[in-house]
Short mmCIF file of C-alpha atoms (C1' of nucleotides) in Angstrom, two decimals:
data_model
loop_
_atom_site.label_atom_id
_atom_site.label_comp_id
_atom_site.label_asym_id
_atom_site.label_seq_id
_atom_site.Cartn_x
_atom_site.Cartn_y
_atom_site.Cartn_z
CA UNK A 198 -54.70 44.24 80.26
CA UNK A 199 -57.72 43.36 82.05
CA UNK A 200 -59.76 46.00 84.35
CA UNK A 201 -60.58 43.67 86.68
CA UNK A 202 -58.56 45.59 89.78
CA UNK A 203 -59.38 49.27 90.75
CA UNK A 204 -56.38 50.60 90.19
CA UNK A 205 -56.68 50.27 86.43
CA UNK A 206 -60.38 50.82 85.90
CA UNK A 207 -60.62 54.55 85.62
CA UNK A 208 -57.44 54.17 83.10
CA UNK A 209 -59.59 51.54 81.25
CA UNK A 210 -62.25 53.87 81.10
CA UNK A 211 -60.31 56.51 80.14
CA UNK A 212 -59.01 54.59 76.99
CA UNK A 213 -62.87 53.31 75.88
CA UNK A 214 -64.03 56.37 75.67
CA UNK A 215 -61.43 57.83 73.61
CA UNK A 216 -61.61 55.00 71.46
CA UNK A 217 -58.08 53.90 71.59
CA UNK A 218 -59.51 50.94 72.61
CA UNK A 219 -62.45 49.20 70.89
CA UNK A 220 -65.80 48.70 72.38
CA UNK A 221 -69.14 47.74 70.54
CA UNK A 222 -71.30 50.22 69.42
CA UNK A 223 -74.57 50.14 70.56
CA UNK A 224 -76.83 47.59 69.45
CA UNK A 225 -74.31 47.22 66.07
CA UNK A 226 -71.50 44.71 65.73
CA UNK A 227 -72.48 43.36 68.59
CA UNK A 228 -71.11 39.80 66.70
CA UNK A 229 -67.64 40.33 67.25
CA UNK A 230 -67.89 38.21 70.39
CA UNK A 231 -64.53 36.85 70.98
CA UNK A 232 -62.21 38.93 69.83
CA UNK A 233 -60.04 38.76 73.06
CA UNK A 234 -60.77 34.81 73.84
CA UNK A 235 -57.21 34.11 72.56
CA UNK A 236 -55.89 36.72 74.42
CA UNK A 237 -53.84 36.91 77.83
CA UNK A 238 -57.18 36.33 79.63
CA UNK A 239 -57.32 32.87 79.41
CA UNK A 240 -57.05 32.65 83.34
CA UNK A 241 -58.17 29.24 84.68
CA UNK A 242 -61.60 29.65 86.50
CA UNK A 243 -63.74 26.85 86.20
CA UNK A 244 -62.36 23.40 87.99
CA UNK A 245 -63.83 21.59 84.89
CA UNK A 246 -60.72 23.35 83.41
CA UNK A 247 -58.29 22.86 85.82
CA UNK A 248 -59.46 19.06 85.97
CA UNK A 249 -58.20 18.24 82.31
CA UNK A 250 -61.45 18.68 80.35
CA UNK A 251 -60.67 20.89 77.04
CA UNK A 252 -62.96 23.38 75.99
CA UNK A 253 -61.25 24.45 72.88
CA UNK A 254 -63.28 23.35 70.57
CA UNK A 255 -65.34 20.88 72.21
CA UNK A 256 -68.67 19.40 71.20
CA UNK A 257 -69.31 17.51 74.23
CA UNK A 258 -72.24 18.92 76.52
CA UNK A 259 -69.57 20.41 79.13
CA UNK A 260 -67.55 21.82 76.30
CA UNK A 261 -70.05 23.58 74.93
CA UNK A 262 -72.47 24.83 78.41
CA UNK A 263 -69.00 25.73 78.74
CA UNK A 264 -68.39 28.03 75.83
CA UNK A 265 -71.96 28.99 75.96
CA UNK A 266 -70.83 30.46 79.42
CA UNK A 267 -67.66 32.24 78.61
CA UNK A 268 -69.12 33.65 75.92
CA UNK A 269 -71.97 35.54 78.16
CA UNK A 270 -69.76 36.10 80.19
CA UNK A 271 -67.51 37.78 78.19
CA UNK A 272 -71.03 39.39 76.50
CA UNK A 273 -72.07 40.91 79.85
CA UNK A 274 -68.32 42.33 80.26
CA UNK A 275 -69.08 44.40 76.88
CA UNK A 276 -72.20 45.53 77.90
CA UNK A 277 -70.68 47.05 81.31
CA UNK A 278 -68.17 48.64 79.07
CA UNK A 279 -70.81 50.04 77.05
CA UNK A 280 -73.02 51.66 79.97
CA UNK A 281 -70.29 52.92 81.19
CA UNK A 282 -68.46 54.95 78.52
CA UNK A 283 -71.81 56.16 77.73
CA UNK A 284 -71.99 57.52 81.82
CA UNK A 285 -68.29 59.02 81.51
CA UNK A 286 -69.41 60.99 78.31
CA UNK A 287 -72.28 62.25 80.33
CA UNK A 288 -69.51 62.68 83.17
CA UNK A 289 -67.70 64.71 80.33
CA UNK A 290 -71.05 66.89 79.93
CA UNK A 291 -71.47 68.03 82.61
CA UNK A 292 -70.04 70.05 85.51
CA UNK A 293 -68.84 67.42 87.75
CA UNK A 294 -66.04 65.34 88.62
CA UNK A 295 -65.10 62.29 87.02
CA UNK A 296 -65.00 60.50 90.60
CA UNK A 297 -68.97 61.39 91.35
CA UNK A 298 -71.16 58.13 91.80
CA UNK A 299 -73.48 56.82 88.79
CA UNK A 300 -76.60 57.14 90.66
CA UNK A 301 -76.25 61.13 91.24
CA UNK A 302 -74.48 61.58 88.12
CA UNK A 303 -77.54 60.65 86.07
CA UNK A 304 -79.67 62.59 88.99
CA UNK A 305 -77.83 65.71 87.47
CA UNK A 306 -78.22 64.41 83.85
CA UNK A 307 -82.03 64.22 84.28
CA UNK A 308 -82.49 68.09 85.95
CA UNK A 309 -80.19 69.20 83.20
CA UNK A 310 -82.16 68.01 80.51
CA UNK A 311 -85.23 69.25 81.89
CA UNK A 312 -83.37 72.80 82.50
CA UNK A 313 -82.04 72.71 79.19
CA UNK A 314 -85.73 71.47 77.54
CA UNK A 315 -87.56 74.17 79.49
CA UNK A 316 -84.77 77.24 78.68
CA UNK A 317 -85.07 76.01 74.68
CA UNK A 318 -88.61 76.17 74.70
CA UNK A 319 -88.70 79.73 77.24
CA UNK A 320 -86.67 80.91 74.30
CA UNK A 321 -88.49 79.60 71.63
CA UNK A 322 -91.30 81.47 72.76
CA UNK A 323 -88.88 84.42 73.66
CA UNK A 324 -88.35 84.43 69.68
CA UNK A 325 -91.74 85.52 68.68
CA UNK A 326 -90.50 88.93 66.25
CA UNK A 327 -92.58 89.54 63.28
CA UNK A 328 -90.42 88.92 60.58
CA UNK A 329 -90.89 90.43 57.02
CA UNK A 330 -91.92 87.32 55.24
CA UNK A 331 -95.61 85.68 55.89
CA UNK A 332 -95.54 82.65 57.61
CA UNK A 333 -97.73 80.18 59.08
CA UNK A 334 -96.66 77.48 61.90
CA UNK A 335 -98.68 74.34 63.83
CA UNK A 336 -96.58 72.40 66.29
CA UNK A 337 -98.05 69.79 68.17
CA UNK A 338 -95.72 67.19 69.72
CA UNK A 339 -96.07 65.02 72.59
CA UNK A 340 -94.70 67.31 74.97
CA UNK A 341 -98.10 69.49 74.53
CA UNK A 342 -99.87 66.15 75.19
CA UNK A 343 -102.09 66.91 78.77
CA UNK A 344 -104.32 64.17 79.93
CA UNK A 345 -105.90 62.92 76.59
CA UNK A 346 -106.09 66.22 74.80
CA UNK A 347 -104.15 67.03 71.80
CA UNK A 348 -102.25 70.85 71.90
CA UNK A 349 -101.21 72.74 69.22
CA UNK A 350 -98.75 75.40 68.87
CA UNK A 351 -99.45 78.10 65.98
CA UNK A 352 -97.85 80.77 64.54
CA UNK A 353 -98.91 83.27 62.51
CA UNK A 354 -97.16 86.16 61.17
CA UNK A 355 -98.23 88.23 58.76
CA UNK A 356 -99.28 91.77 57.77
CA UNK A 357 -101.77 93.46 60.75
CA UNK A 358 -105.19 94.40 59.94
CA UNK A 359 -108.01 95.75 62.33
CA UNK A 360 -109.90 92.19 61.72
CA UNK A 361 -107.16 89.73 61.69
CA UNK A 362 -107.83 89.06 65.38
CA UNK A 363 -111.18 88.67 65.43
CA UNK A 364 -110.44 86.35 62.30
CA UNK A 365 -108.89 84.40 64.17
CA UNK A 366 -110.85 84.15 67.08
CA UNK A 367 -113.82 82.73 64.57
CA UNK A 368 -111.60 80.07 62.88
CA UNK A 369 -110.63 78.69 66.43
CA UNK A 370 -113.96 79.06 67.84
CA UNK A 371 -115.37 77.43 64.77
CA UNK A 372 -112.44 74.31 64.84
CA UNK A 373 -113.57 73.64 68.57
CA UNK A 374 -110.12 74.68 69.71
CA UNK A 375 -109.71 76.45 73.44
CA UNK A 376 -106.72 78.91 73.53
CA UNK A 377 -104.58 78.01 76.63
CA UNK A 378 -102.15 81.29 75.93
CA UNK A 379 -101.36 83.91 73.23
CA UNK A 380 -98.56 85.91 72.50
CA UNK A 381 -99.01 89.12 70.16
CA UNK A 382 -96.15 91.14 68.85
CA UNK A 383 -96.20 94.15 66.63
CA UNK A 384 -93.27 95.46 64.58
CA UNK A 385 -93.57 98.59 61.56
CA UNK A 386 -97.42 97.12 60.53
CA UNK A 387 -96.50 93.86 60.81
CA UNK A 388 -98.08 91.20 63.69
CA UNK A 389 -97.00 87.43 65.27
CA UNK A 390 -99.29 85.74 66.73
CA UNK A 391 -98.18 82.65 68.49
CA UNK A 392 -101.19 80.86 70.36
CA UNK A 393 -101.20 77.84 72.40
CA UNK A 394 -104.61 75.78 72.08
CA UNK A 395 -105.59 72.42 73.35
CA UNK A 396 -108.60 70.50 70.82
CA UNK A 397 -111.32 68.41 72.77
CA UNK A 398 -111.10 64.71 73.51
CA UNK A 399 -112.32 63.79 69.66
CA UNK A 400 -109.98 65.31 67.59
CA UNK A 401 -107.23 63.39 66.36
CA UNK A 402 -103.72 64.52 64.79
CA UNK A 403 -105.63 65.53 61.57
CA UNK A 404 -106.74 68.58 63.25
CA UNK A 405 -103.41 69.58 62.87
CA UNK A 406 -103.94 70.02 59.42
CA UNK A 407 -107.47 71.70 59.78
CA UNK A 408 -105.92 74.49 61.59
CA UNK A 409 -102.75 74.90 58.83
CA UNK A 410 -105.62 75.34 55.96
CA UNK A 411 -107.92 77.89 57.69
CA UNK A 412 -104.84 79.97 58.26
CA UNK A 413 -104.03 79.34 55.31
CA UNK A 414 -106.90 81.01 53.24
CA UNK A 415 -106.86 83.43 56.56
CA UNK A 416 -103.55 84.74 55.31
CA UNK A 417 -104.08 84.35 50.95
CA UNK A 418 -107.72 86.26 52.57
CA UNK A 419 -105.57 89.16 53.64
CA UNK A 420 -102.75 89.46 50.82
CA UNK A 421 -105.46 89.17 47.99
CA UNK A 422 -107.82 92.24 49.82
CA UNK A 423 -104.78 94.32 50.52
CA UNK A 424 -102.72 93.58 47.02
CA UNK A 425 -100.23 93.09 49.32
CA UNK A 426 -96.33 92.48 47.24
CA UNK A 427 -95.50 89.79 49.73
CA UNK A 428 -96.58 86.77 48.04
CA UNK A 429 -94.15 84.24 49.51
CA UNK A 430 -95.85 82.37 52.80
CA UNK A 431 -93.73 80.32 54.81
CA UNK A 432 -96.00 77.05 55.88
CA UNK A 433 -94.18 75.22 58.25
CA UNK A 434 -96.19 72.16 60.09
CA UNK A 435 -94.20 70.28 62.47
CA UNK A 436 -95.08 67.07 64.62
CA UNK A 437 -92.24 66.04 67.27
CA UNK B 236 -93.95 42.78 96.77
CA UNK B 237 -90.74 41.79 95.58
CA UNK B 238 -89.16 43.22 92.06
CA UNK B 239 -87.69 39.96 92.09
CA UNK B 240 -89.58 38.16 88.85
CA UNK B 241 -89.72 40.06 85.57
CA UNK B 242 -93.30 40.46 85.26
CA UNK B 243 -93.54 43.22 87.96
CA UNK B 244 -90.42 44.80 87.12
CA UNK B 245 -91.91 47.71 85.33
CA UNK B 246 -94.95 48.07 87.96
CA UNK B 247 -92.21 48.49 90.71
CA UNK B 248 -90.11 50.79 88.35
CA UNK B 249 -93.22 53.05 87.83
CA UNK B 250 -93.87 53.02 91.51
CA UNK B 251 -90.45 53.87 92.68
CA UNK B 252 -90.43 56.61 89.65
CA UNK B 253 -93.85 58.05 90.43
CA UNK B 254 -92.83 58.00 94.34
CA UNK B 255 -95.57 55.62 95.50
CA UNK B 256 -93.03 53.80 97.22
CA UNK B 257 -89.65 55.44 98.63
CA UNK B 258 -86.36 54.65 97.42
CA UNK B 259 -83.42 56.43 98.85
CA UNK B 260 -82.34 60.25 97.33
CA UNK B 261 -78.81 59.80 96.62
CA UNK B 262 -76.29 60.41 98.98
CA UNK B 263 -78.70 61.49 101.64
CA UNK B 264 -80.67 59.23 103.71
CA UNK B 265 -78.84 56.19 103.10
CA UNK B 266 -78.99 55.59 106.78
CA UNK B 267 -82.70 54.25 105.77
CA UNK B 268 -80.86 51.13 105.73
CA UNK B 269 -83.26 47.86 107.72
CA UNK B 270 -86.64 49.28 106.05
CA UNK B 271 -87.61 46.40 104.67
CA UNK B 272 -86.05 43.68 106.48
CA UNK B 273 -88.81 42.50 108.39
CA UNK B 274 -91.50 42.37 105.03
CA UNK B 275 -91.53 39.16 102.89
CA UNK B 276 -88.19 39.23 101.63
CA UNK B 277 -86.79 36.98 104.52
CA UNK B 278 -86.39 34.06 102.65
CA UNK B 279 -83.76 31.66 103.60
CA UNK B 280 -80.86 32.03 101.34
CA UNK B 281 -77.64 30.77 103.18
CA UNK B 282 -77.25 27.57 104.31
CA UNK B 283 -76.36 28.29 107.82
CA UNK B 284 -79.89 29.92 108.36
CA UNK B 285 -81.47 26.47 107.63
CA UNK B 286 -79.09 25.13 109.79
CA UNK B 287 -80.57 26.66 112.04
CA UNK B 288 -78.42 29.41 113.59
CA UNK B 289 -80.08 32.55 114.38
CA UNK B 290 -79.18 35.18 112.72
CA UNK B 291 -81.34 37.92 114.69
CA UNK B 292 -78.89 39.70 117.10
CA UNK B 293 -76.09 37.73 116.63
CA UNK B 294 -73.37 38.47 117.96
CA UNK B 295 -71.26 35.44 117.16
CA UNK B 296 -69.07 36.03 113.74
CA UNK B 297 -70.87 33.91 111.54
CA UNK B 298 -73.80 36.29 112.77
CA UNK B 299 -72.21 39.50 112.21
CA UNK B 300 -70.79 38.35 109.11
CA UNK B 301 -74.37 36.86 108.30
CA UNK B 302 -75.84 40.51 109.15
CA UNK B 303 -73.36 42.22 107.79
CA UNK B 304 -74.24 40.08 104.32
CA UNK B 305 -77.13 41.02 104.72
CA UNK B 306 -77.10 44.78 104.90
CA UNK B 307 -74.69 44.70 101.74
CA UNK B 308 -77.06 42.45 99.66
CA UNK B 309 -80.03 45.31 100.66
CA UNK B 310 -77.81 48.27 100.10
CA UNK B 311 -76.90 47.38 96.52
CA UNK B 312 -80.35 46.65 95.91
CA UNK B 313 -81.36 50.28 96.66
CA UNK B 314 -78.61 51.19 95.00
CA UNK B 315 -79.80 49.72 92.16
CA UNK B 316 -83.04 50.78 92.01
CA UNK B 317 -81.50 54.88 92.48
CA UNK B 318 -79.83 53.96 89.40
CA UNK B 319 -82.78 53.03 87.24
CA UNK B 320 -85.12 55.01 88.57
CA UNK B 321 -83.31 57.78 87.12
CA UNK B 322 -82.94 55.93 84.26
CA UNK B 323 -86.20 55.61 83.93
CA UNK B 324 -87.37 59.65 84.11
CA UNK B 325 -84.48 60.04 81.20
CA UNK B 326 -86.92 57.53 78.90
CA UNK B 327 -89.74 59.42 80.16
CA UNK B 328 -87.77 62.33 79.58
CA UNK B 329 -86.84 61.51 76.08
CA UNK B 330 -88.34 60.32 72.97
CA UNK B 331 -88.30 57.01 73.69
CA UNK B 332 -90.18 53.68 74.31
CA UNK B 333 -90.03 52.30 77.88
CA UNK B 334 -88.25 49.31 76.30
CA UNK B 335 -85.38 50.78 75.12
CA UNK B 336 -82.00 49.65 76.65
CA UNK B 337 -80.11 51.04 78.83
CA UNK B 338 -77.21 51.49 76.80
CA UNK B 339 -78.97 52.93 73.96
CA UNK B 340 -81.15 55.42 76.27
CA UNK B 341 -77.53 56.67 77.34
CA UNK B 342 -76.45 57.29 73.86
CA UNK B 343 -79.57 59.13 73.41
CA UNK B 344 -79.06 61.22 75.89
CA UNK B 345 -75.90 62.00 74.93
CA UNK B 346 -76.64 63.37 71.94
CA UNK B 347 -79.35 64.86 73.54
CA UNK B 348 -77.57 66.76 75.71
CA UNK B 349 -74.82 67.79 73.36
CA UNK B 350 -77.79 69.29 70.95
CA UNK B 351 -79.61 71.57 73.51
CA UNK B 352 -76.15 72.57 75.11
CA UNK B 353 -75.40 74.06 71.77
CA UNK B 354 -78.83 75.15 71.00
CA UNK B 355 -79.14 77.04 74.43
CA UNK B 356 -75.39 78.33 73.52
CA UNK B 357 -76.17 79.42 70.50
CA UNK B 358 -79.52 81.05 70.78
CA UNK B 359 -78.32 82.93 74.43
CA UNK B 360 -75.37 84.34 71.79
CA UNK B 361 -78.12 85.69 69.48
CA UNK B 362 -79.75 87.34 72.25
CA UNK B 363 -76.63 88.92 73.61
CA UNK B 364 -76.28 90.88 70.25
CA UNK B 365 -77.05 94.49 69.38
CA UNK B 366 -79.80 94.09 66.41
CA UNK B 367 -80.56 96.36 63.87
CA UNK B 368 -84.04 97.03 65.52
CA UNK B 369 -84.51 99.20 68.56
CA UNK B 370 -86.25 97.09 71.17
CA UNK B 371 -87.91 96.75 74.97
CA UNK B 372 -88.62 93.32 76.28
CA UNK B 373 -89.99 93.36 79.92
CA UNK B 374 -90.42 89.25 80.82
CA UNK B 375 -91.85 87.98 84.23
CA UNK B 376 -92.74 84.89 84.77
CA UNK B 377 -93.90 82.96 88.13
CA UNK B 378 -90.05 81.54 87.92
CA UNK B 379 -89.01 84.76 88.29
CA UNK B 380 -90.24 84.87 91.23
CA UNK B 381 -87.99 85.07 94.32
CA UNK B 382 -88.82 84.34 97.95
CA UNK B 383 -91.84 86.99 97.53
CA UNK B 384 -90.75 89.59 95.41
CA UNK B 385 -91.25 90.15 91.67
CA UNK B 386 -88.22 89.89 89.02
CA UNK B 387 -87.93 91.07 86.00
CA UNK B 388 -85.71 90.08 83.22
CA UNK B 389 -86.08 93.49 81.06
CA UNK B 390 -83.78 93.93 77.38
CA UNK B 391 -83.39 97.32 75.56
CA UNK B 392 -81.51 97.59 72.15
CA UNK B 393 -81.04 100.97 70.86
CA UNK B 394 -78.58 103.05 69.26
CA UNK B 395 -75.31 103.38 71.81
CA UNK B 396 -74.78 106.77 73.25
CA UNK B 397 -72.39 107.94 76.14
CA UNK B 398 -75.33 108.71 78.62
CA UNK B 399 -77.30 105.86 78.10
CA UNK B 400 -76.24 103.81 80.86
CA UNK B 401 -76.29 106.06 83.54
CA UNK B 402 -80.31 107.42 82.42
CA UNK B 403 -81.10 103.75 82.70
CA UNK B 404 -79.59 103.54 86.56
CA UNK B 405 -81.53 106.42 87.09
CA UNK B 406 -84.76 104.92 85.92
CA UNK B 407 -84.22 102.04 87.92
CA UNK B 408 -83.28 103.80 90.95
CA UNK B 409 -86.14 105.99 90.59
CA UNK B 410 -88.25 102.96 90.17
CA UNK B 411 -87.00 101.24 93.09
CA UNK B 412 -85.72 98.40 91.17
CA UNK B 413 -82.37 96.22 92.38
CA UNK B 414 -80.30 95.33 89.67
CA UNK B 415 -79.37 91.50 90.04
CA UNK B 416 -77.40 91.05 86.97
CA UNK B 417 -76.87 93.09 84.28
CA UNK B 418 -75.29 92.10 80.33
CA UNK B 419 -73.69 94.94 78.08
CA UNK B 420 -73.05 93.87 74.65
CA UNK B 421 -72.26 96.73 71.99
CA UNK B 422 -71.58 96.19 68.11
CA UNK B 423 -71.04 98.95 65.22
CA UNK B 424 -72.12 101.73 67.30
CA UNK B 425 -75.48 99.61 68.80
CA UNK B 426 -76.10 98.77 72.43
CA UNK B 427 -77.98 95.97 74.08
CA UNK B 428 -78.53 95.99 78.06
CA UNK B 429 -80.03 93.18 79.78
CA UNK B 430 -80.48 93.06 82.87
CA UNK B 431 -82.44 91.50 85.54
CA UNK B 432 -84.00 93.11 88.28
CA UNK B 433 -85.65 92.59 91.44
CA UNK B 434 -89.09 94.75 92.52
CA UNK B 435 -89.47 95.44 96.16
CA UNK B 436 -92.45 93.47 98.50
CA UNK B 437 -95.14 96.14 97.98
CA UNK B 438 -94.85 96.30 94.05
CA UNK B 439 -97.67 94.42 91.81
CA UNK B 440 -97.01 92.88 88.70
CA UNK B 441 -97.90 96.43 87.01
CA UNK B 442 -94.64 97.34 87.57
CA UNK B 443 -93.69 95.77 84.81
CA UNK B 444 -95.63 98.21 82.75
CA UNK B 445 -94.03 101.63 84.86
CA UNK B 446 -90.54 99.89 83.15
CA UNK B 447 -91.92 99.35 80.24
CA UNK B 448 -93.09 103.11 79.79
CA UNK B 449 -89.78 104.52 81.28
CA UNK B 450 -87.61 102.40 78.71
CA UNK B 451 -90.21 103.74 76.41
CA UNK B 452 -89.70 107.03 77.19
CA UNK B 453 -86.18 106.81 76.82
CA UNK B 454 -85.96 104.89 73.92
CA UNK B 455 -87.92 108.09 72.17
CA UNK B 456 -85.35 110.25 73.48
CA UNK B 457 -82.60 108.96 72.03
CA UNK B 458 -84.02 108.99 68.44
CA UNK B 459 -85.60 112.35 68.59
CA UNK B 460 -82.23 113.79 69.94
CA UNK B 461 -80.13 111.93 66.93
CA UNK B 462 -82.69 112.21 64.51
CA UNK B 463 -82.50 108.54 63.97
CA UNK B 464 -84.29 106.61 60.80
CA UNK B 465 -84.76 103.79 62.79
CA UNK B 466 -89.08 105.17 63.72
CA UNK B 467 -89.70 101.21 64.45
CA UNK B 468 -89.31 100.12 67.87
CA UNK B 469 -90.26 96.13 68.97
CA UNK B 470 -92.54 96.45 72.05
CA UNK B 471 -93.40 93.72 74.04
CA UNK B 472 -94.60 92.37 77.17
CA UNK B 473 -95.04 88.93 78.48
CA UNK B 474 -96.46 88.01 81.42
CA UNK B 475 -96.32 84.07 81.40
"C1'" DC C 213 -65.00 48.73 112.00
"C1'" DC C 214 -68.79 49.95 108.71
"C1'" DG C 215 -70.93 52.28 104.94
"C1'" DC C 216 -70.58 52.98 100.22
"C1'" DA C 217 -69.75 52.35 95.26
"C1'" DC C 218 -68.09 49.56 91.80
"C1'" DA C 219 -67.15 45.41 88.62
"C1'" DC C 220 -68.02 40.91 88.24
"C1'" DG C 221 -70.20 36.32 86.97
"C1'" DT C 222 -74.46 34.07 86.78
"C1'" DG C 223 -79.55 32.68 86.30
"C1'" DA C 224 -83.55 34.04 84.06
"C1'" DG C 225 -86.10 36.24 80.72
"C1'" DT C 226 -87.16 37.91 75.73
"C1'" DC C 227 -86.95 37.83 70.78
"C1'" DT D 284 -80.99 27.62 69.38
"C1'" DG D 285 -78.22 31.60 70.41
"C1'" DA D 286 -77.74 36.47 70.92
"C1'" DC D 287 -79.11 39.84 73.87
"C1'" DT D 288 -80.66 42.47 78.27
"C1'" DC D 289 -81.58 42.61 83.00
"C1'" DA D 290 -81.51 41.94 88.18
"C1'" DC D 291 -79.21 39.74 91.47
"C1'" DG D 292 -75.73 38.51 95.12
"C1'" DT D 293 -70.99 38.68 95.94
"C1'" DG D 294 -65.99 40.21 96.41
"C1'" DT D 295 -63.25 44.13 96.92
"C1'" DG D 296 -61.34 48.62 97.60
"C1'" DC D 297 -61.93 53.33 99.53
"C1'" DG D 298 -62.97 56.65 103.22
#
DNA sequence: CCGCACACGTGAGTC
DNA sequence: TGACTCACGTGTGCG
């Protein structure tokens, strides 16, 4: 069966991406080149062909130009295959027909990824409930990227104290950090903080780290004064 | 300029992505046909152009067809660059280099997809359940915002009693507030409303504090008329 | 008829 | 050299 006619395409389609017929995985296996050469497709298309010349297995210049051909040819067929199951997964996704062009297809695709990146992060920061265990967070990611400077999201969760805040206003004043936006939440004596601050043009990624330690010893500072029972601190530092 | 040579492939992809030069929206506009027909590009292609027929208002077939030709070649240019411009905000979208192919960016955003449909899934069903905490969450946020007025998106979790729902229409009614949508989700006895509401013109953003205090308020009813253990109530407000 | 979208084969480029 | 990707122009079918 070839898909070369309309009528069959969206059936062809329909069996790639269901796998019940093979097509290469991305970038893997891409070697298995001519697994349909000695198929029914061996249609007559180039007059070199239909003159007499053979190019089964033939060293000659034509032969092999000629091989060299069919094979990209045959190359750039699996590649079209490939786009395209990939676009009717996406088709599959998302809440349209399977008859709506490519081009606004992936114009949905790209507003529903930024919907869907914006609502995870809105609730991200939606989940900001002390929880009973201490715990100390730095996210920076290139999504908090803005032009040059390096952002940082922290979290910090821990027992409340009159002095925590101020605390914490000396450690970032003292690391050069600005706070962009802060988030406090208070829950039976216990407090989140979740801060978003941007570092000047100087620091580097390491900062990161600067930031984990001093709320660090800002935290063991607070369970060691206060003899508090809640030893365990969860000290989570991600980079995306 | 012509995207014609691979060295200013990219530069025109940028432009066309950043919007320094137009390329058709999809599906609208496409009338925008000619634009460029009378810029560099008019190089002579077909042989009966350096024959010298004329193709310029032709009306003679091989004219028409000529034009006609023409038009097509254009068209499915633009089309293609709709195509990969999009393609191109998914890399910038994504975690990934500019260089990555297109069948591979697809896969990525797949998967992409897939994850944050069942993280936003997954997280909205967490936030439709009753917890074990009693809870107010007033959220506004600019995107709240419709055609002028204020909206709210305002939670309260509580222990579930018969005249619950109707104190809560009267606060809002007494408050001015339009309900827009409203989510009831009860489990083992608990209750969580969320709802979102709409503030008339002449109300400020401190509105959000009047609901605040009235869920308050009624939040501390219930548990002094049951007697309820549960003292700790989550309180919060963000303003983003 | 024309506009539109697609698959196709091919030349050119990169690694 | 070949394996791979891409943009291009073209043929074709649909509305």
């Amino acid at each position: 069966m070839q898909p070369g006619n309309h009528q069959s395409q969206e059936l062809y389609r329909f069996l790639v991406q269901n796998g019940l017929i093979s097509v290469n995985n991305d970038h893997q296996l891409s070697a298995m080149q001519s697994f349909c050469s000695s198929s029914s497709n061996n249609y007559s298309y180039y007059p070199l062909e239909l003159s007499g010349v053979s190019t089964e297995h033939d060293a000659s210049p034509q032969g092999r130009a000629l091989a060299a051909l069919k094979n990209h040819k045959e190359a750039e067929k699996r590649r079209r295959e490939r786009i395209n199951s990939h676009l009717d997964k996406l088709r599959g996704l998302l809440p349209c027909n399977s008859k709506t062009d490519k081009a606004s297809l992936l114009a949905k695709v790209v507003q529903r990824v930024k919907e869907l990146k914006q609502q995870t992060s809105e609730i991200a920061e939606l989940e900001t409930f002390p929880s009973e265990t201490d715990e100390i967070t730095v996210l920076s990611s290139n999504d908090y990227t803005n032009d040059g400077r390096i952002v940082f999201k922290a979290s910090l969760c821990c027992e409340d104290r009159s002095d925590l805040l101020p605390d914490l206003i000396e450690i970032l004043k003292s690391l050069h950090l600005k706070t962009i936006k802060a988030e406090i939440a208070t829950l039976g004596g216990r407090i989140r903080n979740v801060f978003i601050v941007a570092a000047d043009k100087d620091h580097t990624i390491e900062s990161v780290n600067f930031l984990q330690n001093a709320l660090k010893s800002l935290l063991e500072r607070s369970n060691s004064s206060e003899r508090s029972k809640r030893r365990r601190v969860l000290d989570r530092t991600l980079v995306l």
